[in-house]
Amino acid sequence: MPSKKLFKYLLFLLLILNLFFLSATVTHNLVLKGEMVKVPDLIGKTLQEAKLELTTRRLSLSLRGAQFSDQWEKGKIALQEPSPGSKIEFNKAVRVYLSAGSERVIVPDIEGRMLKSASQILTDVDLKKGKTTQVHTFQYAAGKIIAQQPSSSTEVGRNSAVNLLVSQGEREKKYLMPDLIGRRYESVKAKLEEMDFRVGVVRYSYYPGLDPGIIIKQLPPHGYRVQKRNLITLEVSK
């Protein structure tokens, strides 16, 4: 009988202890939930810096987007909600907006640069390549920028186009193709190469009544205007 009373007593004591710990846990959570913390000033900080500071205060960060800002450089926090100094509950999120940079940018100086590198420079400052006009000139190597519009140091809207005048190099001379038919291939080939013309494919064919090594066909034909970079094809008797 005493053991039965002892068992009931221990069971009652265990029930009381469970109720105590349950009440303490609920009370702690309620207190913690209602506890307030001061929101730090995140303006001008990077996302990494802001996350670290919020973590130390048991707050989180919510990135909501980006907006133009003349005050803060691109990638820095330009706006936060709630504002600095406000008080919010622990474990709540602070909403932030990053700076997308200024709506206006300064046009860089790209005159004298090669077109490929200039295009990347424009992209890096949120501008784009506009209309490209090419002209022959001996003063600039092919591919170099002669002029730009708008000019350097001009302030323009972001994503504006910059028009370019690009050199094609010195205009290549043109020559009238001579009549090579009936001439000996070896002497013609030597003369063409001496003048920096390019002799390309040479085909050999039988031609009745001709000695071997005589040119019987040519391309480009006689009288055609050619440049030194053009390939000359010949057919020779064998």
Coordinates of C-alpha atoms in Angstrom, one line a residue, residues 60-217:
S60 CA 18.0 38.8 -41.4
L61 CA 18.3 40.7 -44.7
S62 CA 15.8 40.7 -47.6
L63 CA 17.0 42.1 -50.9
R64 CA 14.1 43.7 -52.7
G65 CA 15.7 45.1 -55.9
A66 CA 17.8 48.0 -57.2
Q67 CA 17.2 51.6 -57.9
F68 CA 19.2 54.5 -59.4
S69 CA 21.1 56.6 -57.0
D70 CA 23.4 59.7 -57.5
Q71 CA 24.6 59.4 -53.9
W72 CA 25.7 55.7 -53.7
E73 CA 27.9 53.8 -56.1
K74 CA 26.6 50.7 -57.8
G75 CA 26.2 47.7 -55.5
K76 CA 25.9 49.6 -52.3
I77 CA 22.7 49.7 -50.2
A78 CA 20.7 52.9 -51.2
L79 CA 17.5 52.3 -49.2
Q80 CA 16.3 50.2 -46.3
E81 CA 13.0 49.4 -44.6
P82 CA 12.5 49.9 -41.6
S83 CA 14.7 53.0 -41.5
P84 CA 17.8 53.1 -39.2
G85 CA 17.0 53.5 -35.5
S86 CA 13.6 51.8 -35.8
K87 CA 12.9 49.0 -33.4
I88 CA 11.6 45.6 -34.7
E89 CA 11.3 42.1 -33.2
F90 CA 14.1 39.6 -33.2
N91 CA 14.4 37.3 -36.2
K92 CA 12.6 39.8 -38.5
A93 CA 14.0 40.8 -41.9
V94 CA 15.3 44.2 -42.9
R95 CA 14.4 45.0 -46.5
V96 CA 17.1 46.7 -48.6
Y97 CA 17.4 48.1 -52.1
L98 CA 20.8 48.3 -53.9
S99 CA 22.1 51.2 -55.8
A100 CA 22.1 50.7 -59.6
G101 CA 24.4 53.7 -59.9
S102 CA 23.6 57.1 -61.3
E103 CA 21.1 57.6 -64.1
R104 CA 23.8 59.7 -65.8
V105 CA 27.2 58.5 -66.8
I106 CA 30.3 60.2 -68.3
V107 CA 31.3 59.2 -71.8
P108 CA 34.9 57.7 -71.7
D109 CA 37.6 58.7 -74.2
I110 CA 37.9 55.9 -76.7
E111 CA 39.5 57.7 -79.7
G112 CA 42.6 56.0 -80.9
R113 CA 41.6 52.6 -79.3
M114 CA 40.8 49.5 -81.3
L115 CA 37.1 48.9 -81.9
K116 CA 37.0 45.6 -79.9
S117 CA 38.5 47.1 -76.7
A118 CA 36.4 50.3 -77.1
S119 CA 33.2 48.2 -77.2
Q120 CA 34.1 46.6 -73.8
I121 CA 35.0 50.0 -72.3
L122 CA 31.5 51.3 -73.2
T123 CA 29.8 48.2 -71.8
D124 CA 31.7 48.6 -68.5
V125 CA 30.2 52.0 -68.0
D126 CA 26.7 51.0 -69.1
L127 CA 26.9 52.6 -72.5
K128 CA 26.5 50.8 -75.9
K129 CA 28.1 51.0 -79.3
G130 CA 25.9 53.0 -81.7
K131 CA 26.3 53.6 -85.4
T132 CA 29.7 52.6 -86.8
T133 CA 31.0 54.3 -89.9
Q134 CA 34.2 53.2 -91.6
V135 CA 36.6 55.2 -93.8
H136 CA 39.9 54.6 -95.4
T137 CA 42.8 56.7 -94.0
F138 CA 46.6 56.3 -93.9
Q139 CA 46.8 58.1 -90.5
Y140 CA 45.1 55.3 -88.5
A141 CA 45.6 51.5 -88.6
A142 CA 42.6 49.5 -89.6
G143 CA 40.2 49.0 -86.7
K144 CA 41.2 52.1 -84.7
I145 CA 38.6 54.7 -83.7
I146 CA 39.1 58.1 -85.3
A147 CA 36.2 60.0 -83.7
Q148 CA 33.3 59.5 -81.3
Q149 CA 29.9 61.1 -80.8
P150 CA 29.1 62.2 -78.0
S151 CA 32.7 63.3 -77.3
S152 CA 34.6 62.2 -74.2
S153 CA 33.6 63.7 -70.8
T154 CA 30.1 64.4 -71.9
E155 CA 27.4 63.4 -69.4
V156 CA 24.6 61.2 -71.0
G157 CA 21.9 58.9 -69.8
R158 CA 22.8 55.3 -68.9
N159 CA 22.5 52.9 -71.8
S160 CA 23.0 55.7 -74.4
A161 CA 24.6 54.9 -77.7
V162 CA 28.0 56.3 -78.7
N163 CA 28.5 56.6 -82.5
L164 CA 32.0 55.7 -83.8
L165 CA 34.1 56.6 -86.9
V166 CA 36.5 53.7 -87.5
S167 CA 39.6 53.5 -89.8
Q168 CA 39.8 50.9 -92.5
G169 CA 43.4 51.7 -93.0
E170 CA 45.0 53.0 -96.1
R171 CA 43.0 52.3 -99.3
E172 CA 44.5 49.4 -101.1
K173 CA 45.6 50.0 -104.7
K174 CA 43.9 48.3 -107.6
Y175 CA 45.6 47.0 -110.7
L176 CA 44.5 45.9 -114.1
M177 CA 45.1 42.2 -114.6
P178 CA 47.5 41.6 -117.4
D179 CA 47.1 39.1 -120.2
L180 CA 49.1 36.0 -119.0
I181 CA 47.9 33.5 -121.6
G182 CA 50.7 32.1 -123.8
R183 CA 53.5 33.2 -121.4
R184 CA 55.7 30.8 -119.6
Y185 CA 54.5 30.0 -116.1
E186 CA 57.8 30.0 -114.2
S187 CA 58.7 33.6 -115.4
V188 CA 55.2 34.9 -114.8
K189 CA 55.1 33.3 -111.3
A190 CA 58.4 34.9 -110.4
K191 CA 57.4 38.3 -111.6
L192 CA 54.0 38.2 -109.7
E193 CA 55.6 37.1 -106.5
E194 CA 58.3 39.8 -106.8
M195 CA 55.4 42.4 -107.0
D196 CA 53.7 40.8 -103.9
F197 CA 50.8 39.3 -105.8
R198 CA 49.5 35.9 -104.6
V199 CA 49.6 33.0 -107.0
G200 CA 47.2 30.3 -105.7
V201 CA 45.9 27.2 -107.3
V202 CA 47.8 26.0 -110.4
R203 CA 46.2 23.3 -112.6
Y204 CA 48.1 21.4 -115.3
S205 CA 46.3 20.2 -118.4
Y206 CA 47.3 18.7 -121.8
Y207 CA 47.0 21.2 -124.7
P208 CA 47.7 20.1 -128.2
G209 CA 50.6 22.0 -129.9
L210 CA 51.9 23.7 -126.8
D211 CA 55.1 23.0 -125.0
P212 CA 54.8 22.2 -121.2
G213 CA 54.8 25.2 -118.8
I214 CA 52.7 27.6 -121.0
I215 CA 49.7 29.4 -119.3
I216 CA 46.5 28.5 -121.1
K217 CA 43.9 30.0 -118.6

